XYZ file of C-alpha atoms in Angstrom:
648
model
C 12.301 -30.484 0.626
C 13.754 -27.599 0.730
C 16.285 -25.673 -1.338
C 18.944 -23.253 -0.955
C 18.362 -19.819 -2.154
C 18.225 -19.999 -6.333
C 18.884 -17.397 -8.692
C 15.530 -17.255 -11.346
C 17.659 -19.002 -13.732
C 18.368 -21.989 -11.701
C 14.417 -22.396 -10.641
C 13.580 -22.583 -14.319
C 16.353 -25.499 -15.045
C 15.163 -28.473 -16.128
C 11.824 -27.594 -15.258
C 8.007 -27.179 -16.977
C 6.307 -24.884 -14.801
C 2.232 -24.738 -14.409
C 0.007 -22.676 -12.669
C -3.248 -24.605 -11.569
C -6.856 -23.561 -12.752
C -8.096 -23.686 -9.027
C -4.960 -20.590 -8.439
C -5.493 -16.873 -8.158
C -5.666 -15.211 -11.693
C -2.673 -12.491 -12.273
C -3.309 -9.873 -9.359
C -0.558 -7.587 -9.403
C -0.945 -4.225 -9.680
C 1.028 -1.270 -9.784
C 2.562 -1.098 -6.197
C 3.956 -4.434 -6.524
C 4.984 -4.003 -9.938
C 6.935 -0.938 -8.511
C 8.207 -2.363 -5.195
C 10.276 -4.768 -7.766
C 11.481 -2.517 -9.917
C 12.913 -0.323 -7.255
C 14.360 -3.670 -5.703
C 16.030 -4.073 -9.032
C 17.301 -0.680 -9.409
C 18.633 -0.615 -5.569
C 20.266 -4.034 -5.536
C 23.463 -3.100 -7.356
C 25.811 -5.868 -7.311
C 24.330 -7.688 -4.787
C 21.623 -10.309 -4.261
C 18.436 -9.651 -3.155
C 15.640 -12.230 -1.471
C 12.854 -12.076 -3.491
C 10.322 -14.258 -1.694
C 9.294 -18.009 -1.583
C 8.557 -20.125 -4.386
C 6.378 -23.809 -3.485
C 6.807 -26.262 -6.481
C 4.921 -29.683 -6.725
C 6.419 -32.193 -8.949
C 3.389 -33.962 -11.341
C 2.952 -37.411 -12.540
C 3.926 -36.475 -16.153
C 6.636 -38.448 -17.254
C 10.399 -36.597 -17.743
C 10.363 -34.849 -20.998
C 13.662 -34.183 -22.978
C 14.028 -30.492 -24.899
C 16.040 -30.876 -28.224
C 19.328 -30.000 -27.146
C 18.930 -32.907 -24.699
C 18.007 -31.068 -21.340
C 15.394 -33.457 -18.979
C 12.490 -31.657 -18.133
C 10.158 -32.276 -15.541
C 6.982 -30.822 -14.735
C 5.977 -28.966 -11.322
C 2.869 -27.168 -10.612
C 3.587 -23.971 -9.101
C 1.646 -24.091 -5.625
C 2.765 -20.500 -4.256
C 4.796 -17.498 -5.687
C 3.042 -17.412 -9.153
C 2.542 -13.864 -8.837
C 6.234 -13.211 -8.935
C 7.371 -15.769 -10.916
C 5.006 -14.959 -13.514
C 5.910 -11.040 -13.355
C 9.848 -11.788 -13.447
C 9.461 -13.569 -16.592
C 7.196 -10.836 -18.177
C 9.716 -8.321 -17.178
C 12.768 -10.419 -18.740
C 10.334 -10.776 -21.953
C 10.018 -6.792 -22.166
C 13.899 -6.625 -21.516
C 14.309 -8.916 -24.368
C 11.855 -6.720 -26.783
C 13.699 -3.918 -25.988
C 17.362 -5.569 -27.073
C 16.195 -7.100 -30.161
C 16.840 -3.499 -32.106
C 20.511 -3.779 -31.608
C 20.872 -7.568 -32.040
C 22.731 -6.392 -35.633
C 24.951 -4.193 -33.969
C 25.890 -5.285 -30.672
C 27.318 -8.984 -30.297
C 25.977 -8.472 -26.364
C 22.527 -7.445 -27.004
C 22.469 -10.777 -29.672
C 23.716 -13.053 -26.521
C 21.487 -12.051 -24.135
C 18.752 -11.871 -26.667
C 19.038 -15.735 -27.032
C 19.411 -16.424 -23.088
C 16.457 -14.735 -22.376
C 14.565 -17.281 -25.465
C 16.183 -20.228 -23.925
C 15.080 -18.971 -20.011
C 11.596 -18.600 -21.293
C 10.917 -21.051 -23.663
C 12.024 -24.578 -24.584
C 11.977 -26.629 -28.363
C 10.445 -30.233 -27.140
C 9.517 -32.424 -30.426
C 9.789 -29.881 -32.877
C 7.384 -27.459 -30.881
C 8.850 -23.880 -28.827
C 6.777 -24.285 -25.345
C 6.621 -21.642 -22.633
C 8.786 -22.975 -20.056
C 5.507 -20.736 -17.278
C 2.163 -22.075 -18.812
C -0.315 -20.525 -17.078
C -4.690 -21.432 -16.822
C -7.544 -20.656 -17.655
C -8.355 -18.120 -19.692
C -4.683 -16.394 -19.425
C -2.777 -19.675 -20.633
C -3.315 -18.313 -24.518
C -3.123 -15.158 -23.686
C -0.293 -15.515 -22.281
C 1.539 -17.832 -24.677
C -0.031 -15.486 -28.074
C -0.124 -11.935 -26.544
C 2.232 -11.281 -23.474
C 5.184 -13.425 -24.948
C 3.998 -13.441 -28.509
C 3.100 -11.593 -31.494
C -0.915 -11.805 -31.502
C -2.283 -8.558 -31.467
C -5.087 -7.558 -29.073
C -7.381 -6.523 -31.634
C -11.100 -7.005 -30.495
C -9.938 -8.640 -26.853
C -12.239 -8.803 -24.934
C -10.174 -8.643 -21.296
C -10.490 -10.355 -17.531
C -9.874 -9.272 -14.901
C -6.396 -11.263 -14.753
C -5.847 -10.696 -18.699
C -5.808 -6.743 -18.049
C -3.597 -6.881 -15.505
C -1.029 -8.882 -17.482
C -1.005 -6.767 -20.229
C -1.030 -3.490 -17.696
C 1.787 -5.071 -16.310
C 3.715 -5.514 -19.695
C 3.105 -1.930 -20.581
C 4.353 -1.165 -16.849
C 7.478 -2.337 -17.251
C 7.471 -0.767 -21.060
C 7.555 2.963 -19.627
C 10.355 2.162 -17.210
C 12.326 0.628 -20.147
C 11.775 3.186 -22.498
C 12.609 5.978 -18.961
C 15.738 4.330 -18.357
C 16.770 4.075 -21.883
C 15.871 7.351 -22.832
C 18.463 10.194 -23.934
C 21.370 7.948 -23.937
C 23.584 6.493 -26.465
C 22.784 3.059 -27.637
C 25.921 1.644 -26.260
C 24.732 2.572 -22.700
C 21.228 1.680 -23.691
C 22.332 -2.292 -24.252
C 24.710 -2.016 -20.874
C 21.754 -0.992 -18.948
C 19.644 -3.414 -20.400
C 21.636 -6.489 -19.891
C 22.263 -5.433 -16.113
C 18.542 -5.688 -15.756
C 18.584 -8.585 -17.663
C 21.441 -9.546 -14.962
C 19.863 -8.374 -11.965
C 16.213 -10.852 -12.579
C 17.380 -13.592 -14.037
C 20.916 -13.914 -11.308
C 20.694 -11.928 -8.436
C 16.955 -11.865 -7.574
C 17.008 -14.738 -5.137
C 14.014 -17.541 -4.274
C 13.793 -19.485 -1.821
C 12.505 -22.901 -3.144
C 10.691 -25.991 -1.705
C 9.994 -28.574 -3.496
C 6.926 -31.038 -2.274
C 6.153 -34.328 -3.120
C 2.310 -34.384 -2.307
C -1.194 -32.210 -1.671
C -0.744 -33.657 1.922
C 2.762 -32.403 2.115
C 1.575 -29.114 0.662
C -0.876 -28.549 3.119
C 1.357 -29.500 6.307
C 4.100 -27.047 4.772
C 1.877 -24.213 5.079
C 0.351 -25.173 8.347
C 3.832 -25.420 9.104
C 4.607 -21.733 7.742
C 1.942 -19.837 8.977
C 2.394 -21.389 12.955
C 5.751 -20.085 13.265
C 4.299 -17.039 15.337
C 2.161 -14.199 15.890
C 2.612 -11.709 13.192
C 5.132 -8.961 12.968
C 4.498 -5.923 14.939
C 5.255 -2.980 13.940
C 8.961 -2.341 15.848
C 9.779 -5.648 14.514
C 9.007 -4.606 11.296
C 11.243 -1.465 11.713
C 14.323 -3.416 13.347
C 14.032 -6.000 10.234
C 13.880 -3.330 7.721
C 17.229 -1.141 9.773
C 19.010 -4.691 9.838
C 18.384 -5.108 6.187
C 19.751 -1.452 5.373
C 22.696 -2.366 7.226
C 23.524 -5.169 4.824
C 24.297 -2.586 2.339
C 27.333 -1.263 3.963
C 31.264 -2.721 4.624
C 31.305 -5.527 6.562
C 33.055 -3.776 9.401
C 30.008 -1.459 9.283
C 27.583 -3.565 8.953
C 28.603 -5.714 11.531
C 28.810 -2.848 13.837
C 25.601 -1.602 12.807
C 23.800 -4.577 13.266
C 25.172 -5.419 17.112
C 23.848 -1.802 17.522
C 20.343 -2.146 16.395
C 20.056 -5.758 18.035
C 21.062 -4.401 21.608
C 18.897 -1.391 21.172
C 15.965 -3.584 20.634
C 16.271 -5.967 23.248
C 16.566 -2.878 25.289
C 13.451 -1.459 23.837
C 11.619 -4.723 24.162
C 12.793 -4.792 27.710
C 11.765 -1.247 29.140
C 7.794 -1.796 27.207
C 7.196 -5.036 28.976
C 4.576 -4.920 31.065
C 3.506 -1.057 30.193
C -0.381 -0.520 29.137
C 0.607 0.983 25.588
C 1.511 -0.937 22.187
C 4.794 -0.394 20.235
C 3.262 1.880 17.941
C 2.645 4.726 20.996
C 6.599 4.499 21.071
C 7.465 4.831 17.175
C 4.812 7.712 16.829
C 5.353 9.486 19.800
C 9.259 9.586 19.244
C 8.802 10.276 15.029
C 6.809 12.950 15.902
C 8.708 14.717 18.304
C 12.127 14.035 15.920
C 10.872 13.743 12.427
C 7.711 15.248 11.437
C 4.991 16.553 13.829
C 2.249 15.818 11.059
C 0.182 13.319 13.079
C -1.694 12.571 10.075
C 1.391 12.038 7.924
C 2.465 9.176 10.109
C 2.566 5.522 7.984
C 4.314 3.530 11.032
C 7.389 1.380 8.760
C 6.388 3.018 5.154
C 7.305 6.584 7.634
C 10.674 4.752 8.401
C 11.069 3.342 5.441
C 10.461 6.452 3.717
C 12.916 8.480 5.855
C 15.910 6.173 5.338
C 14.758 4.951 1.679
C 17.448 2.369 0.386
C 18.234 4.851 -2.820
C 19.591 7.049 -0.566
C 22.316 4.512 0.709
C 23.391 3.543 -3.401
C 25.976 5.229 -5.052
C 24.763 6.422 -8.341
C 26.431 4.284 -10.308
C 25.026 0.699 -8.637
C 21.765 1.788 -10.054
C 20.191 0.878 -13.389
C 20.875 4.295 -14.650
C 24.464 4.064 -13.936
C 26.141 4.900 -17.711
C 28.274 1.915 -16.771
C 31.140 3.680 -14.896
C 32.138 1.451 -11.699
C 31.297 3.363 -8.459
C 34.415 4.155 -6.603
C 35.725 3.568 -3.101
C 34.731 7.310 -1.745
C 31.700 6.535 -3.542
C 31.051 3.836 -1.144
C 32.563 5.365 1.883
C 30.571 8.012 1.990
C 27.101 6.445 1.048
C 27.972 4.177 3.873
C 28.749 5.838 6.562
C 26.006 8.435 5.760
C 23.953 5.014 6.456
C 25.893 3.998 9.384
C 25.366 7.371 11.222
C 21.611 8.135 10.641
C 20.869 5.047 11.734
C 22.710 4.623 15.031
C 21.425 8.210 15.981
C 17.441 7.081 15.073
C 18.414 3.467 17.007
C 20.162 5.586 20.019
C 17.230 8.255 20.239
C 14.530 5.583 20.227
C 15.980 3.883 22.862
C 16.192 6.691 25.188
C 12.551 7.293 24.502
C 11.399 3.450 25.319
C 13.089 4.428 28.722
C 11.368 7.650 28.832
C 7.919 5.541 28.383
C 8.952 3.513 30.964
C 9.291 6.376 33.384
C 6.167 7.721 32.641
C 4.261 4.592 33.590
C 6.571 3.956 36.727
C 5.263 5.139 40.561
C 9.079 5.225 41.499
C 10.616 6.281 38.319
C 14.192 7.331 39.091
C 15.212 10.263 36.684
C 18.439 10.059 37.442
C 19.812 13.455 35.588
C 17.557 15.483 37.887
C 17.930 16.753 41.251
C 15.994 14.974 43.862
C 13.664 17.925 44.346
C 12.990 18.119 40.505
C 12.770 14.062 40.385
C 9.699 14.138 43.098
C 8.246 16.946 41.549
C 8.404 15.096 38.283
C 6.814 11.935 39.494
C 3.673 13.840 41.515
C 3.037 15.461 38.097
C 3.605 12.407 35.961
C 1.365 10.040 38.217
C -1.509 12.394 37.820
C -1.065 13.045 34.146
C -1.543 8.842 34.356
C -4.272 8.794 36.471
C -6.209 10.903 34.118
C -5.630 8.142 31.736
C -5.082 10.438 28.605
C -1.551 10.731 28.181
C -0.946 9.776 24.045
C -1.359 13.737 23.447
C 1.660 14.799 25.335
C 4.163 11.969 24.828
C 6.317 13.495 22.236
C 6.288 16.892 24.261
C 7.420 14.804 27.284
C 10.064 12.656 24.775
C 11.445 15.639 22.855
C 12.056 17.744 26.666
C 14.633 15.051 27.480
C 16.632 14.672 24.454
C 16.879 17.968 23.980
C 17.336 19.114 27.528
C 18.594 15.895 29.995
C 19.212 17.431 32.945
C 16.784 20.239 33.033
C 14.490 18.836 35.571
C 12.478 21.764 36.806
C 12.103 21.980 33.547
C 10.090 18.720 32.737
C 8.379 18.767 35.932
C 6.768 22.089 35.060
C 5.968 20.428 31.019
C 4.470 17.447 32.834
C 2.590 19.403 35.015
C 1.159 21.629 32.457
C 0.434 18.907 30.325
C -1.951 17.204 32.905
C -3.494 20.776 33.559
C -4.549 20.372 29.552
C -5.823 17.002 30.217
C -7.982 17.808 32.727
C -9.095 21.162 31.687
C -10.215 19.565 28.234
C -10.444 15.562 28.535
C -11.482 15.024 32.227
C -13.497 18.439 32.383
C -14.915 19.990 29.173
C -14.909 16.061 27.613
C -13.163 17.333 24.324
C -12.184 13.933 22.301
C -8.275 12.795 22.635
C -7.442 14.434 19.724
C -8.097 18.153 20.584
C -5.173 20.404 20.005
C -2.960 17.760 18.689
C -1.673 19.230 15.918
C -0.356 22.075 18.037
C 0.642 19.893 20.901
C 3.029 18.022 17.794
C 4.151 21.075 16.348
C 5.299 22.349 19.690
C 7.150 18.743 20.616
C 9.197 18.972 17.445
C 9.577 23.119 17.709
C 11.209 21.858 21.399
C 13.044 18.923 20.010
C 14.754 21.605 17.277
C 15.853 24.157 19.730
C 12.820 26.640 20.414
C 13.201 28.157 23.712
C 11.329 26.251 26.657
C 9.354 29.056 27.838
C 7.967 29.776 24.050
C 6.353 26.115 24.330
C 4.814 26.357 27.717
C 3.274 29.721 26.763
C 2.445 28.134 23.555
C 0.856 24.872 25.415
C -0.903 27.936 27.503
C -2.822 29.573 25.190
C -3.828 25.900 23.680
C -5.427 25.320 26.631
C -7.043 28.345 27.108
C -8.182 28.514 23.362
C -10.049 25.066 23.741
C -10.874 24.998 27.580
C -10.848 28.674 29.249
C -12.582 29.638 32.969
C -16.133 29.619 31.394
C -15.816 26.487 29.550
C -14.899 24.887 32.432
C -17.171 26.465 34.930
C -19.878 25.240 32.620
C -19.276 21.804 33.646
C -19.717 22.353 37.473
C -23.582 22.861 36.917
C -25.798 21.003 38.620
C -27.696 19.600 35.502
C -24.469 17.619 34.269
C -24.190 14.149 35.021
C -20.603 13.105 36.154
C -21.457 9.716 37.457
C -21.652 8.424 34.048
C -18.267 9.944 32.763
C -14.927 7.881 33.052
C -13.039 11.188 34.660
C -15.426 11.511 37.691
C -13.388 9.535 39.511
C -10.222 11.269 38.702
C -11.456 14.163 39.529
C -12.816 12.975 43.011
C -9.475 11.466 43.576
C -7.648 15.174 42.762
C -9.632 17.056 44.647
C -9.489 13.854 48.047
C -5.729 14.051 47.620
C -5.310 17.825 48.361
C -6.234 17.435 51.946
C -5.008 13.041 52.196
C -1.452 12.357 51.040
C -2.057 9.101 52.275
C -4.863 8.100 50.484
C -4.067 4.585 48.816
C -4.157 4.090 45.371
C -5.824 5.358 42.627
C -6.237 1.880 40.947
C -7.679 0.980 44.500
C -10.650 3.000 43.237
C -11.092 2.057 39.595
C -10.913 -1.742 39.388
C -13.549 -3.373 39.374
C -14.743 -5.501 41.895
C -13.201 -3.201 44.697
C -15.772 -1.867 47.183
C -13.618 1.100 47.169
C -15.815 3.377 44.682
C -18.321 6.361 44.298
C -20.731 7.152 46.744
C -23.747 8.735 45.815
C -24.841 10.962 49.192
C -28.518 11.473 47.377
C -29.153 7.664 46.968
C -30.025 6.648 42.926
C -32.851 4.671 44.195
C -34.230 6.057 47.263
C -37.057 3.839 49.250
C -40.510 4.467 49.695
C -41.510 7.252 51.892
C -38.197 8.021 52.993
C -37.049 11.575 53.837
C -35.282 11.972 50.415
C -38.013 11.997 48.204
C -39.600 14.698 50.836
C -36.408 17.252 50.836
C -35.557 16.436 47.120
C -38.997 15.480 45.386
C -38.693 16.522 41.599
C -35.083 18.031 42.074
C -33.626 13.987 42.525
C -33.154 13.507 38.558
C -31.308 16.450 38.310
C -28.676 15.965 40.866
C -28.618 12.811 41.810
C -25.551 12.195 39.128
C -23.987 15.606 39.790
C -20.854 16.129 40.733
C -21.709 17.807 44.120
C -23.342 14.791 44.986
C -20.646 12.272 44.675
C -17.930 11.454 46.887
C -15.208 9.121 47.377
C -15.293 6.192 49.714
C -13.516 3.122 51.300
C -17.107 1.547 51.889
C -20.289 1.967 49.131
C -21.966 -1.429 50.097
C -22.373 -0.133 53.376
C -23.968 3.258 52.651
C -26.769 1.898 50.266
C -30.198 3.673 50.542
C -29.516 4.816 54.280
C -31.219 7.962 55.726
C -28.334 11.116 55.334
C -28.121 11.119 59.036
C -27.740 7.756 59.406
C -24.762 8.399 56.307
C -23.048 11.113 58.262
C -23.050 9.138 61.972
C -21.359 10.633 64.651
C -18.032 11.592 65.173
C -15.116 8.943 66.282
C -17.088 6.059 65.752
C -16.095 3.027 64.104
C -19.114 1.935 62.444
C -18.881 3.137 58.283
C -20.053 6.574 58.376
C -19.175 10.058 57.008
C -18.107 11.027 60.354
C -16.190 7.440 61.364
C -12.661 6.812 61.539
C -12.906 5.137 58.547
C -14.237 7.612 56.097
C -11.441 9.271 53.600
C -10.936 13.242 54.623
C -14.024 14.497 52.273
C -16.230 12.542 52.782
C -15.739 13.630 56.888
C -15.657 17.394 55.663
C -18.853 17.002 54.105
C -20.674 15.157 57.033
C -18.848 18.260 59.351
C -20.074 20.727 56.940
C -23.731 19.553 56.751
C -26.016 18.486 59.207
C -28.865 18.058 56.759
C -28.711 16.896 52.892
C -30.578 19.011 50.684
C -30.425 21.035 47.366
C -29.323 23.698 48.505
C -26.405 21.653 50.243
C -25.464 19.639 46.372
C -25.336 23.090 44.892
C -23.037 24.226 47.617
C -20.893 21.900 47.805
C -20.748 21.794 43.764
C -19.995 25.464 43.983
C -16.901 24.356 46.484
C -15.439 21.458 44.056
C -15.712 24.335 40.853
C -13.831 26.718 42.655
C -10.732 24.255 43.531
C -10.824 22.471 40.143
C -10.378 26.422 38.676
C -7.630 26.677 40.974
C -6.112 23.267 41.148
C -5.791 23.271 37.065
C -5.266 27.203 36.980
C -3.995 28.396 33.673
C -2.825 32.526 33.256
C -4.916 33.518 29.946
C -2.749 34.872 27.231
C -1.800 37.854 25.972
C -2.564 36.637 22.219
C -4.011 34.099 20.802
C -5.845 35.091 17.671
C -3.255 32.779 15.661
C -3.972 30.234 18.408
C -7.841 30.430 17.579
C -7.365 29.861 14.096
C -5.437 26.450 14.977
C -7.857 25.577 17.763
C -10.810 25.848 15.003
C -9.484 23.705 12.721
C -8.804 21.080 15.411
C -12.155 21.460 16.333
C -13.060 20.224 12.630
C -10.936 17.321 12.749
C -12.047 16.249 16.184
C -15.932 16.019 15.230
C -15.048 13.861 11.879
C -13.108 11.231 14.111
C -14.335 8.766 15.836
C -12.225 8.875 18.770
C -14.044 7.323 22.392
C -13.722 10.317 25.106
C -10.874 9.972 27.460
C -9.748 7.172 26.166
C -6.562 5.482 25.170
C -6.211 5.455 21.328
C -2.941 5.311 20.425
């Protein structure tokens, strides 16, 4: 059933080929059409897997050509598109030889190959060895490979892009034969002729039956889930790698394999997706142009294959033979920006891992810098917006590994931003992330430490200063309904309870661990609420002076505040019970009575520390700052990005 991998020559022996009526017409466009040319002109000398090829043998009897070849006939079930475009290119390679066929013996030769690849004398009649349906089989036969004009044509859809194809692959001709003798002319033309008809390589089954057909492709597209995107990159670095000397290449390869399994390894089990690694880390290494990122066409485009050929492997080549220091050094220009892009993207998938580990070790640090480092990290997590600062956080420890105090004070800052704009002022995730890039890579390149920070700073400030975020501790806002409330709850609990338990404790669902509201949502009939609150309820019912943390909601309900705040020591769920975390026993210490005038107070309280717990120094100058900030601003109303949450 199946075949070993054929050169284009060896699929078309002893074979009719026919493409079914019920198939896709011609669909290729330009991309495609380019992605094999530049295959062809990057190949060199050796072979190249061009894709998969599904052939289904007919009930037509065996047909003999007239220089006795048997020919059977097989409908092409899948990989028409490039079998079809291979021939058309060979056809236009052929076109282009035939004006030295009177002076060059070579260009005669492969002149007459070409003929006998693409067509075949049976009974006195030339037949296309490719018939094709529908409405493209005469065009195909008359137009593409023949002589008809096109006079009057009207054109399909599939008809246009045939003969935009053949024109296509015209202009490349005519570009790589231009301004060059003719004797280099015919070399390059037979190596293309060379490179698709021998070392473009198909991998061929051959199937006996629709049924057979139908369990092949079952069969194809069950073999797994489909490639993400690091896959995709390893694939494409292991194919690069082929390129080089064996030694090399073998090297190579071990290198990128390990890397990956460590890679795989430290994201199992982490709440992101392999794309927050590639980005993150190409940002803070490559190119800080969020916007510019294409996931593997980035990759690919950094470490294109031309860069990796020596001149004279590709089709341009004036037919000198590229030399051993040609090769050397294209190679181990391969070999080295590789292994440092494998190396540096493996330190990163640890550094991910650290990020989203309670214990993380940070081994390069001093203790004192490693616990500062993990306080600030948790609570950059627990404001769950931490895409934004991950190539900061990346680019700190490649470029500076054992500066702890360092990344502790980066980390720390960074969750200042987060809360200040995300958890606070409820900018969308993307606020500021152009400079946040920019300042990544600037650290990644060498730009002194404290130029970022002030430069993080006066980001901050530009997008989220005092007043911005004083405006958000107003009574009228409701903070019930945001995701950060209980962040912010859980910041302000833990500065008076290190031993508070979890913050996941308090955001999974199903936990009775939650948000109290001390003004009840719903309060009953005739009850002393709707006396001290009456029309001032809707207003701060939701507010943030009005919520608190506790172990207990269920128990609290609708209660009367007194019967909320209890009495001191006792066990029974109340503000002022053993049980109750440390603010919620402040509060029922603080106030004997619930009222508006207590919310707004205690509001007042929770503004002042959030000003102080997330203090930032305003700069000195930021009028270039402003100017970036604005244009963020644009981009961050056009995107559709859900607040405080985790996009990338």
């Amino acid at each position: 059933m199946v075949d070993q991998l054929n050169t284009l020559t060896t699929v078309l022996s002893e074979k009719l080929l026919q493409i079914a009526d019920y198939q896709r017409p011609y669909a290729w466009e330009d991309k495609q059409l380019g992605d094999l040319w530049d295959d062809l002109d990057l190949l060199g000398t050796e072979s190249h897997y061009a894709g998969t090829l599904v052939l289904q043998r007919t009930t037509e009897p065996t047909r003999q050509s007239s220089s006795g070849e048997d020919l059977g006939t097989y409908e092409v079930v899948d990989g028409q598109q490039r079998l079809t475009t291979c021939l058309l290119l060979l056809d236009r390679v052929r076109r282009a030889l035939k004006a030295y066929v009177d002076t060059d013996e070579g260009a005669d030769d492969a002149v007459r190959d070409i003929r006998k690849l693409l067509t075949v004398q049976i009974g006195g009649v030339r037949t296309r060895r490719l018939q094709l349906a529908g409405d493209l089989g005469s065009f195909w036969d008359n137009i593409i490979l023949g002589e008809d004009p096109m006079d009057g044509v009207s054109l399909s859809e599939g008809q246009r892009r045939l003969d935009r194809a053949r024109r296509f692959f015209d202009t490349r001709i005519a570009d790589l034969t231009i301004d060059v003798d003719d004797s280099v002319k015919v070399k390059r033309l037979i190596d293309l002729r060379t490179r698709v008809n021998s070392r473009l390589r198909f991998l061929v089954y051959e199937v006996r039956s629709n049924a057979e057909v139908g369990v092949l492709f079952e069969t194809l597209n069950e073999r797994g889930q489909p490639l993400s995107e690091l896959e995709k990159v390893k694939n494409y670095l292991l194919y690069l790698a082929r390129q080089i000397s064996p030694q090399q290449s073998d090297d190579l390869a071990k290198k990128i394999n390990q890397a990956w399994s460590v890679i795989f390894g430290n994201l199992a089990g982490l709440p992101v997706d392999d794309d927050a690694l590639l980005n993150a880390h190409w940002l803070a290494t490559k190119d800080h142009r969020p916007n510019e990122w294409k996931r593997t066409a980035s990759i690919k485009a950094r470490f294109p294959r031309h860069k990796y050929v020596p001149s004279a492997d590709r089709l341009t080549s004036t037919g000198a033979q590229s030399s051993e220091a040609d090769y050397g050094k294209a190679w181990q220009e391969l070999y080295d920006d590789v292994s440092d892009y494998v190396r540096s993207l493996q330190l990163c998938s640890a550094f991910l891992r650290d990020m989203h580990t309670d214990g993380a070790k940070y081994h390069d640090f001093t203790e004192h810098d490693a616990a500062r480092a993990r306080r600030a990290n948790a609570a950059l997590v627990r404001g769950d917006v931490w895409f934004p600062f991950r190539p900061l956080m990346f680019a700190a420890r490649l470029r500076y590994p054992q500066d702890g105090a360092f990344y502790a004070e980066l980390v720390e800052l960074c969750e200042t931003y987060s809360a200040r704009l995300f958890a606070i002022c409820q900018f969308r995730t993307n606020a500021g992330r152009t400079t946040l890039a920019k300042a990544a890579f600037d650290l990644h390149s060498g730009l002194d430490r404290q130029e970022i920070l002030e430069t993080i700073r006066s980001c901050i400030w530009n997008w989220a200063p005092d007043e911005a975020v004083s405006s958000e501790f107003v009574p009228e806002k409701n903070w019930y309904h945001r995701r950060s409330h209980k962040y912010v709850l859980y910041e302000y609990e833990l500065e008076i309870n290190k031993e508070i338990a979890p913050f996941r404790d308090f955001i999974q669902t199903g936990r009775r661990k939650t948000t109290e509201h001390v003004l009840p949502q719903t309060p009953e009939e005739g009850s002393q609420w709707l006396v001290d609150f009456g029309e001032n309820h809707s207003r701060l019912v939701h507010g943030i002076g009005n919520l608190v943390l506790t172990y207990d909601n269920s128990s609290y309900g609708r209660k009367e505040y007194s019967q909320k705040r209890g009495s001191l020591g006792t066990a029974e769920p109340c503000y002022l019970g053993t049980s109750a975390l440390n603010r919620a026993r402040e509060l029922g210490s603080l106030y004997e009575t619930w009222t508006p005038a207590t919310v707004e107070q205690r509001l007042q309280q929770i503004r002042a520390w959030a000003l102080q717990r997330w203090a930032v120094v305003p700069p000195n100058d930021i009028d270039a700052e402003e100017l970036d900030a604005d244009s963020e601003m644009d981009d961050a109303a056009d995107e559709a990005t859900v607040l405080s949450g985790q996009t990338a």
